[in-house]
PDB file of C-alpha atoms in Angstrom:
ATOM      1  CA  MET A  21      -1.302   3.563  18.759  1.00  0.00           C
ATOM      2  CA  ALA A  22       0.608   1.327  16.622  1.00  0.00           C
ATOM      3  CA  PHE A  23      -1.861  -0.313  13.432  1.00  0.00           C
ATOM      4  CA  SER A  24      -2.419  -4.514  13.540  1.00  0.00           C
ATOM      5  CA  LEU A  25      -5.053  -6.520  13.373  1.00  0.00           C
ATOM      6  CA  LYS A  26      -5.751  -9.328  15.578  1.00  0.00           C
ATOM      7  CA  ASP A  27      -4.977 -12.427  13.151  1.00  0.00           C
ATOM      8  CA  SER A  28      -3.563 -11.047   9.891  1.00  0.00           C
ATOM      9  CA  TRP A  29      -0.055 -10.300   9.714  1.00  0.00           C
ATOM     10  CA  VAL A  30       0.163  -5.452   7.943  1.00  0.00           C
ATOM     11  CA  TRP A  31       2.927  -4.232   6.775  1.00  0.00           C
ATOM     12  CA  ASP A  32       3.277  -2.364   3.435  1.00  0.00           C
ATOM     13  CA  PHE A  33       0.661   0.854   3.022  1.00  0.00           C
ATOM     14  CA  TRP A  34      -0.125   4.342   1.922  1.00  0.00           C
ATOM     15  CA  ILE A  35      -2.156   6.489   2.088  1.00  0.00           C
ATOM     16  CA  ALA A  36      -5.019   9.211   0.545  1.00  0.00           C
ATOM     17  CA  ASP A  37      -6.268  12.119   2.690  1.00  0.00           C
ATOM     18  CA  ASP A  38      -9.653  12.874   1.749  1.00  0.00           C
ATOM     19  CA  GLY A  39      -8.937  16.760   3.788  1.00  0.00           C
ATOM     20  CA  ALA A  40     -11.828  15.277   6.200  1.00  0.00           C
ATOM     21  CA  THR A  41     -10.045  11.630   6.911  1.00  0.00           C
ATOM     22  CA  PHE A  42      -6.784  10.233   6.369  1.00  0.00           C
ATOM     23  CA  HIS A  43      -8.077   6.930   4.250  1.00  0.00           C
ATOM     24  CA  MET A  44      -4.826   3.776   4.745  1.00  0.00           C
ATOM     25  CA  TYR A  45      -4.823   1.215   2.390  1.00  0.00           C
ATOM     26  CA  TYR A  46      -2.263  -1.763   3.803  1.00  0.00           C
ATOM     27  CA  LEU A  47      -1.340  -5.348   2.804  1.00  0.00           C
ATOM     28  CA  HIS A  48      -2.151  -8.137   4.631  1.00  0.00           C
ATOM     29  CA  ALA A  49      -1.769 -11.968   5.397  1.00  0.00           C
ATOM     30  CA  PRO A  50      -3.595 -14.222   7.408  1.00  0.00           C
ATOM     31  CA  LYS A  51      -1.086 -15.458  10.919  1.00  0.00           C
ATOM     32  CA  SER A  52      -2.950 -19.277  10.172  1.00  0.00           C
ATOM     33  CA  LEU A  53      -0.870 -19.631   7.374  1.00  0.00           C
ATOM     34  CA  GLY A  54       2.067 -20.374   9.927  1.00  0.00           C
ATOM     35  CA  ASP A  55       4.853 -18.530   8.408  1.00  0.00           C
ATOM     36  CA  PRO A  56       5.126 -14.877   8.021  1.00  0.00           C
ATOM     37  CA  ALA A  57       7.164 -15.961   4.265  1.00  0.00           C
ATOM     38  CA  LEU A  58       4.254 -16.626   3.027  1.00  0.00           C
ATOM     39  CA  ARG A  59       2.814 -13.850   3.104  1.00  0.00           C
ATOM     40  CA  HIS A  60       3.173 -12.113   0.257  1.00  0.00           C
ATOM     41  CA  ARG A  61       2.057 -15.135  -1.582  1.00  0.00           C
ATOM     42  CA  ASN A  62      -1.298 -14.298   0.244  1.00  0.00           C
ATOM     43  CA  ALA A  63      -1.935 -10.684  -0.057  1.00  0.00           C
ATOM     44  CA  ARG A  64      -4.850  -8.816  -0.211  1.00  0.00           C
ATOM     45  CA  ILE A  65      -5.247  -5.058   0.544  1.00  0.00           C
ATOM     46  CA  GLY A  66      -7.611  -3.554   3.261  1.00  0.00           C
ATOM     47  CA  HIS A  67      -8.467  -0.063   4.202  1.00  0.00           C
ATOM     48  CA  ALA A  68      -8.791   2.114   7.853  1.00  0.00           C
ATOM     49  CA  THR A  69      -9.257   5.092   8.578  1.00  0.00           C
ATOM     50  CA  SER A  70      -8.851   7.996  10.886  1.00  0.00           C
ATOM     51  CA  LYS A  71      -9.229  11.699  11.484  1.00  0.00           C
ATOM     52  CA  ASP A  72      -5.763  11.518  13.733  1.00  0.00           C
ATOM     53  CA  LEU A  73      -3.205   8.895  11.783  1.00  0.00           C
ATOM     54  CA  VAL A  74      -2.898   7.915  15.487  1.00  0.00           C
ATOM     55  CA  THR A  75      -6.307   5.955  16.698  1.00  0.00           C
ATOM     56  CA  TRP A  76      -7.338   3.801  12.832  1.00  0.00           C
ATOM     57  CA  GLU A  77     -10.686   2.242  11.820  1.00  0.00           C
ATOM     58  CA  PRO A  78     -10.214  -0.756   9.925  1.00  0.00           C
ATOM     59  CA  GLN A  79     -13.257  -0.279   7.376  1.00  0.00           C
ATOM     60  CA  GLY A  80     -12.283  -4.551   5.977  1.00  0.00           C
ATOM     61  CA  VAL A  81     -10.385  -5.108   2.464  1.00  0.00           C
ATOM     62  CA  VAL A  82     -10.855  -3.353  -0.268  1.00  0.00           C
ATOM     63  CA  LEU A  83      -9.484  -4.699  -3.589  1.00  0.00           C
ATOM     64  CA  GLN A  84      -7.885  -9.271  -3.337  1.00  0.00           C
ATOM     65  CA  PRO A  85      -7.570 -11.398  -5.909  1.00  0.00           C
ATOM     66  CA  ASP A  86     -10.040 -12.893  -7.996  1.00  0.00           C
ATOM     67  CA  ASP A  87      -9.757 -14.091 -11.465  1.00  0.00           C
ATOM     68  CA  PRO A  88      -7.186 -16.726 -11.669  1.00  0.00           C
ATOM     69  CA  LYS A  89      -5.961 -15.417 -15.068  1.00  0.00           C
ATOM     70  CA  ALA A  90      -5.561 -11.843 -13.880  1.00  0.00           C
ATOM     71  CA  PHE A  91      -2.424  -9.522 -14.616  1.00  0.00           C
ATOM     72  CA  ASP A  92      -3.410  -9.940 -10.732  1.00  0.00           C
ATOM     73  CA  ALA A  93      -4.953 -13.660  -9.910  1.00  0.00           C
ATOM     74  CA  THR A  94      -2.195 -15.015  -6.537  1.00  0.00           C
ATOM     75  CA  SER A  95      -2.080 -11.668  -4.684  1.00  0.00           C
ATOM     76  CA  THR A  96      -2.903  -7.203  -4.647  1.00  0.00           C
ATOM     77  CA  TRP A  97       0.364  -5.535  -3.746  1.00  0.00           C
ATOM     78  CA  THR A  98       1.475  -1.596  -2.749  1.00  0.00           C
ATOM     79  CA  GLY A  99       0.118   1.203  -4.933  1.00  0.00           C
ATOM     80  CA  SER A 100      -0.965   4.545  -3.995  1.00  0.00           C
ATOM     81  CA  VAL A 101      -4.003   6.881  -4.780  1.00  0.00           C
ATOM     82  CA  VAL A 102      -4.226  10.301  -6.509  1.00  0.00           C
ATOM     83  CA  GLN A 103      -8.168  11.774  -6.618  1.00  0.00           C
ATOM     84  CA  GLY A 104      -8.271  13.102 -10.374  1.00  0.00           C
ATOM     85  CA  PRO A 105      -9.850  16.085 -11.966  1.00  0.00           C
ATOM     86  CA  ASP A 106     -12.848  14.437 -12.744  1.00  0.00           C
ATOM     87  CA  GLY A 107     -13.027  13.661  -9.040  1.00  0.00           C
ATOM     88  CA  LEU A 108     -13.034  10.251  -9.423  1.00  0.00           C
ATOM     89  CA  TRP A 109     -10.352   8.073  -7.499  1.00  0.00           C
ATOM     90  CA  ARG A 110      -7.413   5.984  -8.647  1.00  0.00           C
ATOM     91  CA  MET A 111      -5.605   3.480  -6.591  1.00  0.00           C
ATOM     92  CA  PHE A 112      -2.870   2.223  -9.000  1.00  0.00           C
ATOM     93  CA  TYR A 113      -1.669  -1.114  -7.389  1.00  0.00           C
ATOM     94  CA  THR A 114       0.800  -3.577  -8.045  1.00  0.00           C
ATOM     95  CA  GLY A 115      -0.945  -7.476  -9.320  1.00  0.00           C
ATOM     96  CA  ALA A 116       1.657 -10.577  -8.667  1.00  0.00           C
ATOM     97  CA  ARG A 117       1.040 -14.012 -11.004  1.00  0.00           C
ATOM     98  CA  PHE A 118       3.785 -16.395  -8.548  1.00  0.00           C
ATOM     99  CA  TYR A 119       4.621 -19.550  -9.883  1.00  0.00           C
ATOM    100  CA  ASP A 120       7.196 -22.604  -8.297  1.00  0.00           C
ATOM    101  CA  THR A 121       9.983 -20.935  -8.878  1.00  0.00           C
ATOM    102  CA  HIS A 122       9.732 -16.746  -8.985  1.00  0.00           C
ATOM    103  CA  ASN A 123       6.419 -14.463  -9.476  1.00  0.00           C
ATOM    104  CA  ILE A 124       5.408 -11.729 -12.470  1.00  0.00           C
ATOM    105  CA  GLU A 125       4.347  -8.218 -11.379  1.00  0.00           C
ATOM    106  CA  ALA A 126       2.527  -6.338 -13.442  1.00  0.00           C
ATOM    107  CA  ILE A 127       0.114  -2.577 -12.963  1.00  0.00           C
ATOM    108  CA  GLY A 128      -3.431  -2.530 -12.847  1.00  0.00           C
ATOM    109  CA  VAL A 129      -6.213   0.612 -11.273  1.00  0.00           C
ATOM    110  CA  ALA A 130      -8.896   1.206  -9.586  1.00  0.00           C
ATOM    111  CA  THR A 131     -11.245   3.552  -9.417  1.00  0.00           C
ATOM    112  CA  SER A 132     -13.784   5.132  -6.252  1.00  0.00           C
ATOM    113  CA  PRO A 133     -16.039   7.876  -6.145  1.00  0.00           C
ATOM    114  CA  ASP A 134     -15.213   7.980  -2.364  1.00  0.00           C
ATOM    115  CA  LEU A 135     -12.429   6.088  -1.860  1.00  0.00           C
ATOM    116  CA  TYR A 136     -14.307   2.775   0.988  1.00  0.00           C
ATOM    117  CA  THR A 137     -15.931   0.954  -2.396  1.00  0.00           C
ATOM    118  CA  TRP A 138     -13.036   0.237  -4.921  1.00  0.00           C
ATOM    119  CA  THR A 139     -13.290  -1.407  -8.529  1.00  0.00           C
ATOM    120  CA  LYS A 140     -11.239  -3.003 -10.166  1.00  0.00           C
ATOM    121  CA  GLN A 141     -10.009  -1.857 -13.698  1.00  0.00           C
ATOM    122  CA  PRO A 142      -9.563  -6.093 -15.240  1.00  0.00           C
ATOM    123  CA  ALA A 143      -6.666  -5.048 -18.324  1.00  0.00           C
ATOM    124  CA  VAL A 144      -3.084  -4.470 -16.891  1.00  0.00           C
ATOM    125  CA  VAL A 145      -1.664  -0.419 -17.180  1.00  0.00           C
ATOM    126  CA  ILE A 146       1.709  -1.070 -17.619  1.00  0.00           C
ATOM    127  CA  GLU A 147       4.652  -3.841 -17.438  1.00  0.00           C
ATOM    128  CA  PRO A 148       8.347  -3.574 -17.562  1.00  0.00           C
ATOM    129  CA  ASP A 149       9.579  -2.644 -21.824  1.00  0.00           C
ATOM    130  CA  GLY A 150      12.200  -4.970 -22.343  1.00  0.00           C
ATOM    131  CA  ARG A 151      14.337  -1.934 -24.077  1.00  0.00           C
ATOM    132  CA  TRP A 152      14.888  -0.694 -20.492  1.00  0.00           C
ATOM    133  CA  TYR A 153      13.591  -2.664 -18.127  1.00  0.00           C
ATOM    134  CA  GLU A 154      15.249  -6.798 -16.549  1.00  0.00           C
ATOM    135  CA  ARG A 155      12.206  -9.240 -17.592  1.00  0.00           C
ATOM    136  CA  TYR A 156      11.837 -12.634 -15.142  1.00  0.00           C
ATOM    137  CA  GLY A 157      14.751 -15.042 -17.052  1.00  0.00           C
ATOM    138  CA  ASP A 158      16.673 -12.102 -17.603  1.00  0.00           C
ATOM    139  CA  SER A 159      19.211 -12.387 -14.180  1.00  0.00           C
ATOM    140  CA  SER A 160      19.614 -14.863 -11.290  1.00  0.00           C
ATOM    141  CA  TRP A 161      17.140 -12.849  -9.734  1.00  0.00           C
ATOM    142  CA  PRO A 162      13.898 -14.526  -8.761  1.00  0.00           C
ATOM    143  CA  GLU A 163      10.797 -12.219 -10.161  1.00  0.00           C
ATOM    144  CA  GLU A 164       9.777  -9.789 -12.605  1.00  0.00           C
ATOM    145  CA  ALA A 165      10.856  -6.842 -10.720  1.00  0.00           C
ATOM    146  CA  TRP A 166       7.530  -3.567 -11.954  1.00  0.00           C
ATOM    147  CA  ARG A 167       5.012  -2.931  -7.779  1.00  0.00           C
ATOM    148  CA  ASP A 168       5.456  -0.258  -5.970  1.00  0.00           C
ATOM    149  CA  PRO A 169       3.435   2.169  -8.232  1.00  0.00           C
ATOM    150  CA  TRP A 170       3.792   5.992  -7.083  1.00  0.00           C
ATOM    151  CA  VAL A 171       1.839   8.296  -8.724  1.00  0.00           C
ATOM    152  CA  PHE A 172       1.971  11.898  -8.783  1.00  0.00           C
ATOM    153  CA  ALA A 173       0.917  15.562 -10.472  1.00  0.00           C
ATOM    154  CA  ASP A 174       4.114  17.149 -12.625  1.00  0.00           C
ATOM    155  CA  PRO A 175       3.902  20.233 -10.551  1.00  0.00           C
ATOM    156  CA  ASP A 176       4.657  22.072 -13.125  1.00  0.00           C
ATOM    157  CA  GLY A 177       1.149  21.077 -14.973  1.00  0.00           C
ATOM    158  CA  ASP A 178       3.211  18.838 -17.471  1.00  0.00           C
ATOM    159  CA  GLY A 179       0.226  15.376 -17.196  1.00  0.00           C
ATOM    160  CA  TRP A 180       2.163  12.540 -14.100  1.00  0.00           C
ATOM    161  CA  HIS A 181       4.251  10.350 -13.505  1.00  0.00           C
ATOM    162  CA  MET A 182       4.542   7.698 -11.871  1.00  0.00           C
ATOM    163  CA  LEU A 183       8.121   6.098  -9.814  1.00  0.00           C
ATOM    164  CA  ILE A 184       8.182   1.902 -10.807  1.00  0.00           C
ATOM    165  CA  THR A 185      10.563  -0.627  -7.883  1.00  0.00           C
ATOM    166  CA  ALA A 186      12.114  -2.013 -11.238  1.00  0.00           C
ATOM    167  CA  ARG A 187      15.330  -3.501 -11.982  1.00  0.00           C
ATOM    168  CA  THR A 188      17.065  -3.037 -15.401  1.00  0.00           C
ATOM    169  CA  ASN A 189      18.748  -5.090 -17.893  1.00  0.00           C
ATOM    170  CA  GLU A 190      22.849  -4.456 -17.576  1.00  0.00           C
ATOM    171  CA  GLY A 191      24.969  -5.044 -14.775  1.00  0.00           C
ATOM    172  CA  ASP A 192      26.148  -7.935 -11.517  1.00  0.00           C
ATOM    173  CA  ASP A 193      22.251  -9.435 -10.734  1.00  0.00           C
ATOM    174  CA  ASP A 194      22.615  -7.713  -6.653  1.00  0.00           C
ATOM    175  CA  ASN A 195      23.028  -4.102  -8.229  1.00  0.00           C
ATOM    176  CA  ARG A 196      20.184  -3.633 -11.014  1.00  0.00           C
ATOM    177  CA  GLY A 197      17.662  -1.757  -9.348  1.00  0.00           C
ATOM    178  CA  VAL A 198      16.138   1.148 -10.623  1.00  0.00           C
ATOM    179  CA  ILE A 199      13.681   3.761  -9.997  1.00  0.00           C
ATOM    180  CA  GLY A 200      11.402   2.881 -13.274  1.00  0.00           C
ATOM    181  CA  HIS A 201       9.852   5.390 -14.729  1.00  0.00           C
ATOM    182  CA  ALA A 202       5.921   6.337 -16.564  1.00  0.00           C
ATOM    183  CA  VAL A 203       4.117   9.370 -17.635  1.00  0.00           C
ATOM    184  CA  SER A 204       0.765   9.433 -19.169  1.00  0.00           C
ATOM    185  CA  PRO A 205      -1.248  12.884 -18.977  1.00  0.00           C
ATOM    186  CA  ASP A 206      -4.589  11.772 -18.283  1.00  0.00           C
ATOM    187  CA  LEU A 207      -4.143   9.155 -16.051  1.00  0.00           C
ATOM    188  CA  SER A 208      -5.521   6.652 -18.318  1.00  0.00           C
ATOM    189  CA  SER A 209      -3.048   6.678 -21.291  1.00  0.00           C
ATOM    190  CA  TRP A 210       0.369   5.380 -20.433  1.00  0.00           C
ATOM    191  CA  GLU A 211       3.494   5.206 -21.746  1.00  0.00           C
ATOM    192  CA  VAL A 212       6.726   3.803 -19.590  1.00  0.00           C
ATOM    193  CA  ARG A 213      10.373   5.286 -19.908  1.00  0.00           C
ATOM    194  CA  PRO A 214      13.351   5.261 -18.997  1.00  0.00           C
ATOM    195  CA  PRO A 215      14.329   4.905 -15.075  1.00  0.00           C
ATOM    196  CA  LEU A 216      15.750   8.191 -12.987  1.00  0.00           C
ATOM    197  CA  SER A 217      18.643   5.649 -11.344  1.00  0.00           C
ATOM    198  CA  ARG A 218      21.283   3.447 -12.894  1.00  0.00           C
ATOM    199  CA  PRO A 219      22.160   0.782 -11.807  1.00  0.00           C
ATOM    200  CA  GLY A 220      25.430   0.286  -9.696  1.00  0.00           C
ATOM    201  CA  ALA A 221      24.822   2.293  -6.810  1.00  0.00           C
ATOM    202  CA  GLY A 222      24.194  -0.929  -3.703  1.00  0.00           C
ATOM    203  CA  PHE A 223      20.210  -2.159  -4.677  1.00  0.00           C
ATOM    204  CA  GLY A 224      19.286  -5.098  -5.331  1.00  0.00           C
ATOM    205  CA  HIS A 225      15.956  -3.381  -5.605  1.00  0.00           C
ATOM    206  CA  LEU A 226      15.016  -0.124  -4.874  1.00  0.00           C
ATOM    207  CA  GLU A 227      11.011  -0.005  -3.152  1.00  0.00           C
ATOM    208  CA  VAL A 228       7.810   1.755  -2.039  1.00  0.00           C
ATOM    209  CA  PRO A 229       9.857   4.443  -3.825  1.00  0.00           C
ATOM    210  CA  GLN A 230       7.467   7.913  -2.731  1.00  0.00           C
ATOM    211  CA  THR A 231       8.925  11.663  -3.792  1.00  0.00           C
ATOM    212  CA  LEU A 232       7.807  14.679  -2.055  1.00  0.00           C
ATOM    213  CA  VAL A 233       8.730  18.597  -1.126  1.00  0.00           C
ATOM    214  CA  LEU A 234       9.315  18.599   2.993  1.00  0.00           C
ATOM    215  CA  ASP A 235      11.476  22.369   4.213  1.00  0.00           C
ATOM    216  CA  GLY A 236      11.171  23.415  -0.090  1.00  0.00           C
ATOM    217  CA  ARG A 237      13.604  20.191  -0.056  1.00  0.00           C
ATOM    218  CA  HIS A 238      13.347  18.216  -3.658  1.00  0.00           C
ATOM    219  CA  LEU A 239      13.137  14.142  -0.982  1.00  0.00           C
ATOM    220  CA  LEU A 240      13.236  10.831  -2.802  1.00  0.00           C
ATOM    221  CA  LEU A 241      12.598   7.818   0.312  1.00  0.00           C
ATOM    222  CA  PHE A 242      12.626   3.375  -0.821  1.00  0.00           C
ATOM    223  CA  SER A 243      12.976   1.038   1.590  1.00  0.00           C
ATOM    224  CA  CYS A 244      15.723  -1.319   0.760  1.00  0.00           C
ATOM    225  CA  GLY A 245      16.992  -4.513   3.434  1.00  0.00           C
ATOM    226  CA  ALA A 246      20.209  -5.108   4.244  1.00  0.00           C
ATOM    227  CA  GLU A 247      19.566  -8.317   1.967  1.00  0.00           C
ATOM    228  CA  THR A 248      19.300  -7.141  -0.979  1.00  0.00           C
ATOM    229  CA  LEU A 249      21.580  -4.162  -0.920  1.00  0.00           C
ATOM    230  CA  SER A 250      24.650  -5.586  -3.454  1.00  0.00           C
ATOM    231  CA  ALA A 251      27.693  -7.836  -1.593  1.00  0.00           C
ATOM    232  CA  GLY A 252      29.631  -5.014  -1.669  1.00  0.00           C
ATOM    233  CA  LYS A 253      27.775  -2.195   0.073  1.00  0.00           C
ATOM    234  CA  ALA A 254      26.173  -4.850   2.335  1.00  0.00           C
ATOM    235  CA  ALA A 255      29.748  -5.223   3.909  1.00  0.00           C
ATOM    236  CA  GLY A 256      28.877  -1.537   5.259  1.00  0.00           C
ATOM    237  CA  PHE A 257      26.529  -1.310   6.452  1.00  0.00           C
ATOM    238  CA  ASP A 258      24.976  -0.332  10.213  1.00  0.00           C
ATOM    239  CA  GLY A 259      21.123  -1.703   9.455  1.00  0.00           C
ATOM    240  CA  GLY A 260      18.268  -0.275   9.064  1.00  0.00           C
ATOM    241  CA  GLY A 261      15.600   0.065   5.403  1.00  0.00           C
ATOM    242  CA  ILE A 262      14.257   3.748   4.819  1.00  0.00           C
ATOM    243  CA  TRP A 263      16.756   5.102   2.664  1.00  0.00           C
ATOM    244  CA  SER A 264      16.287   8.766   1.507  1.00  0.00           C
ATOM    245  CA  LEU A 265      18.298  11.754  -0.368  1.00  0.00           C
ATOM    246  CA  GLU A 266      17.842  15.208  -1.382  1.00  0.00           C
ATOM    247  CA  THR A 267      16.925  15.745  -5.461  1.00  0.00           C
ATOM    248  CA  ARG A 268      16.818  18.604  -7.621  1.00  0.00           C
ATOM    249  CA  HIS A 269      13.057  17.173  -8.922  1.00  0.00           C
ATOM    250  CA  PRO A 270       9.698  14.851  -8.175  1.00  0.00           C
ATOM    251  CA  SER A 271      10.658  13.126 -11.032  1.00  0.00           C
ATOM    252  CA  GLY A 272      14.380  12.661 -11.178  1.00  0.00           C
ATOM    253  CA  PRO A 273      17.120  11.986 -11.774  1.00  0.00           C
ATOM    254  CA  PHE A 274      18.113  10.956  -8.496  1.00  0.00           C
ATOM    255  CA  ASP A 275      21.459   9.864  -7.270  1.00  0.00           C
ATOM    256  CA  ILE A 276      20.507   6.441  -6.104  1.00  0.00           C
ATOM    257  CA  ALA A 277      24.055   6.053  -4.716  1.00  0.00           C
ATOM    258  CA  SER A 278      24.577   9.407  -3.058  1.00  0.00           C
ATOM    259  CA  ALA A 279      20.874   7.919  -0.837  1.00  0.00           C
ATOM    260  CA  ALA A 280      21.523   8.085   3.580  1.00  0.00           C
ATOM    261  CA  VAL A 281      19.731   5.776   5.823  1.00  0.00           C
ATOM    262  CA  VAL A 282      16.952   7.109   7.907  1.00  0.00           C
ATOM    263  CA  THR A 283      17.526   4.872  10.781  1.00  0.00           C
ATOM    264  CA  THR A 284      18.969   1.554  12.014  1.00  0.00           C
ATOM    265  CA  ALA A 285      15.602   0.803  13.672  1.00  0.00           C
ATOM    266  CA  PRO A 286      13.879  -2.213  12.677  1.00  0.00           C
ATOM    267  CA  LEU A 287      11.490  -0.124  10.619  1.00  0.00           C
ATOM    268  CA  TYR A 288      10.744  -0.230   6.463  1.00  0.00           C
ATOM    269  CA  SER A 289       8.405   0.334   3.967  1.00  0.00           C
ATOM    270  CA  GLY A 290       8.566   4.106   5.241  1.00  0.00           C
ATOM    271  CA  LYS A 291       6.269   6.548   4.699  1.00  0.00           C
ATOM    272  CA  LEU A 292       5.446  10.252   4.658  1.00  0.00           C
ATOM    273  CA  VAL A 293       2.582  12.431   5.719  1.00  0.00           C
ATOM    274  CA  GLN A 294       1.514  15.464   6.789  1.00  0.00           C
ATOM    275  CA  ASP A 295      -0.591  15.820   9.580  1.00  0.00           C
ATOM    276  CA  ARG A 296      -3.654  18.416  10.263  1.00  0.00           C
ATOM    277  CA  SER A 297      -0.987  21.230  10.734  1.00  0.00           C
ATOM    278  CA  GLY A 298       1.776  20.744   8.407  1.00  0.00           C
ATOM    279  CA  GLN A 299       3.856  19.249  10.292  1.00  0.00           C
ATOM    280  CA  TRP A 300       5.441  15.735   8.928  1.00  0.00           C
ATOM    281  CA  PHE A 301       6.005  12.015  10.134  1.00  0.00           C
ATOM    282  CA  MET A 302       7.089   8.914   8.178  1.00  0.00           C
ATOM    283  CA  MET A 303       4.837   5.999   8.935  1.00  0.00           C
ATOM    284  CA  ALA A 304       6.374   2.524   8.548  1.00  0.00           C
ATOM    285  CA  CYS A 305       6.100  -0.984   9.314  1.00  0.00           C
ATOM    286  CA  HIS A 306       7.784  -3.188  11.235  1.00  0.00           C
ATOM    287  CA  ASP A 307      10.342  -4.776   9.585  1.00  0.00           C
ATOM    288  CA  ALA A 308      11.840  -8.749  10.640  1.00  0.00           C
ATOM    289  CA  ASN A 309      12.757  -8.865  14.115  1.00  0.00           C
ATOM    290  CA  SER A 310      17.071 -10.118  15.178  1.00  0.00           C
ATOM    291  CA  ASP A 311      15.205 -13.845  16.230  1.00  0.00           C
ATOM    292  CA  GLY A 312      13.740 -14.060  12.357  1.00  0.00           C
ATOM    293  CA  THR A 313       9.726 -13.551  13.916  1.00  0.00           C
ATOM    294  CA  PHE A 314       7.013 -10.469  12.390  1.00  0.00           C
ATOM    295  CA  ASP A 315       5.225  -8.249  13.950  1.00  0.00           C
ATOM    296  CA  GLY A 316       2.817  -7.389  11.452  1.00  0.00           C
ATOM    297  CA  LEU A 317       1.525  -3.852  12.096  1.00  0.00           C
ATOM    298  CA  VAL A 318       2.297  -0.531  11.443  1.00  0.00           C
ATOM    299  CA  SER A 319       4.078   1.933  13.230  1.00  0.00           C
ATOM    300  CA  ASP A 320       2.469   5.008  15.123  1.00  0.00           C
ATOM    301  CA  PRO A 321       3.652   8.745  12.958  1.00  0.00           C
ATOM    302  CA  LEU A 322       6.984  10.001  14.102  1.00  0.00           C
ATOM    303  CA  PRO A 323       8.040  13.070  13.934  1.00  0.00           C
ATOM    304  CA  VAL A 324      11.518  13.671  10.873  1.00  0.00           C
ATOM    305  CA  HIS A 325      13.224  16.598  10.103  1.00  0.00           C
ATOM    306  CA  TRP A 326      16.365  17.464   7.617  1.00  0.00           C
ATOM    307  CA  ASP A 327      19.380  16.374   8.768  1.00  0.00           C
ATOM    308  CA  PRO A 328      22.072  19.193   6.954  1.00  0.00           C
ATOM    309  CA  GLU A 329      25.033  17.038   8.558  1.00  0.00           C
ATOM    310  CA  ARG A 330      24.682  13.883   7.468  1.00  0.00           C
ATOM    311  CA  GLY A 331      22.066  15.106   4.399  1.00  0.00           C
ATOM    312  CA  ALA A 332      19.938  12.264   5.038  1.00  0.00           C
ATOM    313  CA  LEU A 333      16.528  13.097   6.510  1.00  0.00           C
ATOM    314  CA  ALA A 334      16.585  11.388  10.203  1.00  0.00           C
ATOM    315  CA  ILE A 335      13.103  10.916  12.395  1.00  0.00           C
ATOM    316  CA  VAL A 336      13.304  12.826  15.597  1.00  0.00           C
ATOM    317  CA  PRO A 337      14.506  11.298  18.981  1.00  0.00           C
ATOM    318  CA  SER A 338      12.048  11.606  21.598  1.00  0.00           C
ATOM    319  CA  PRO A 339      11.873   8.768  24.680  1.00  0.00           C
ATOM    320  CA  THR A 340       9.830   6.792  22.890  1.00  0.00           C
ATOM    321  CA  ASN A 341      11.942   7.314  20.128  1.00  0.00           C
ATOM    322  CA  PRO A 342      15.405   6.837  21.330  1.00  0.00           C
TER     323      PRO A 342
END
C-alpha cells in the first residue's frame, strides 16, 4: 500500500537500510494549513519503518526547526543517510530559512546510533561557494538553491562525495540548474567543488539527485517538472518529472542534456531502492494532479529496468501501473 498520513501531506523521502529494516525519512506538513503550497514553509522530517518496502509503520518526527536563529529556522528538508566507518549513522539534510520574498538553503547534519534517535549538529556543514554557484540576488530565481544532499562513499575508496541541488552563477535565469559537488575524507570536513554538470541543459534546477549502479550501469536520477524547465525545453515537453541518464562514474561528470524522462505519470522525487532479493524498484511521491490538488503520499515500489532503446530508466508496465 502507498504510504500516507491522515492529517499530513507527505512528499520527498529517502531510505536507509540497516540490513534487517528499511527506514524511510520523509517530509510532511499538516493538512490544516489548507493550501498544500504552504507545506514547504512548514516541512518536518518524519520516520517510518518497513520489512518489505510495502507496509510502513510511522515512527514520528525525527527532525524539525527548534532555533529561530539557526540555518534550519523555518523548515527541515530533503537529505540522505549514510553509516560511517565508526558505525555512526549520519543524516545530511537541508535547512531552509524563509523570508517574505525568498528562502535561503544550507546543508547540515544529524547523527544517530540506531536510525531512530537523531541529534542535530548546530553548525552548517556547507553553503554554496560564490566562485561557481549562484547566491540569492545573482538572478531573478526566488531562492538560494543548495539542498537535497546525496552522500555516498567513493567507489575507489577515496573518501565521500555529496551531490547537491544547485544553480550556477552564469547563463539564463531559467537554465542554470546543475549538480553541485562537495567532497570529504571523513564525513566531518567538507570541501565545495565545481559543479559536476554544465548549465544550459534546459533545467532551472535538478532536484533530489541520486547516483547508483543498476545492472552494471552507472545511473543518475533527478527530478524537474515542467514549471521549472527552461522556456526552450518546456516548449517540447510531453510530461513527467523524474529524469535519468547513464554516466561513466557515480561522481560524474554528468551530461544532463542527455537525460530522458522515466515516466509521464504524475510522480516526482523518485528514489531507487533494492528489496531483500536484490530487485530494483522506484518509489516516488505523487505530484500535483491535473486539477492542482495534491495527494501528499509516497507510491508503492514500482519495478524498473533499463530501456536500451530509449537509453533511459523505465518503469515495468503492470495491470495497475500501465
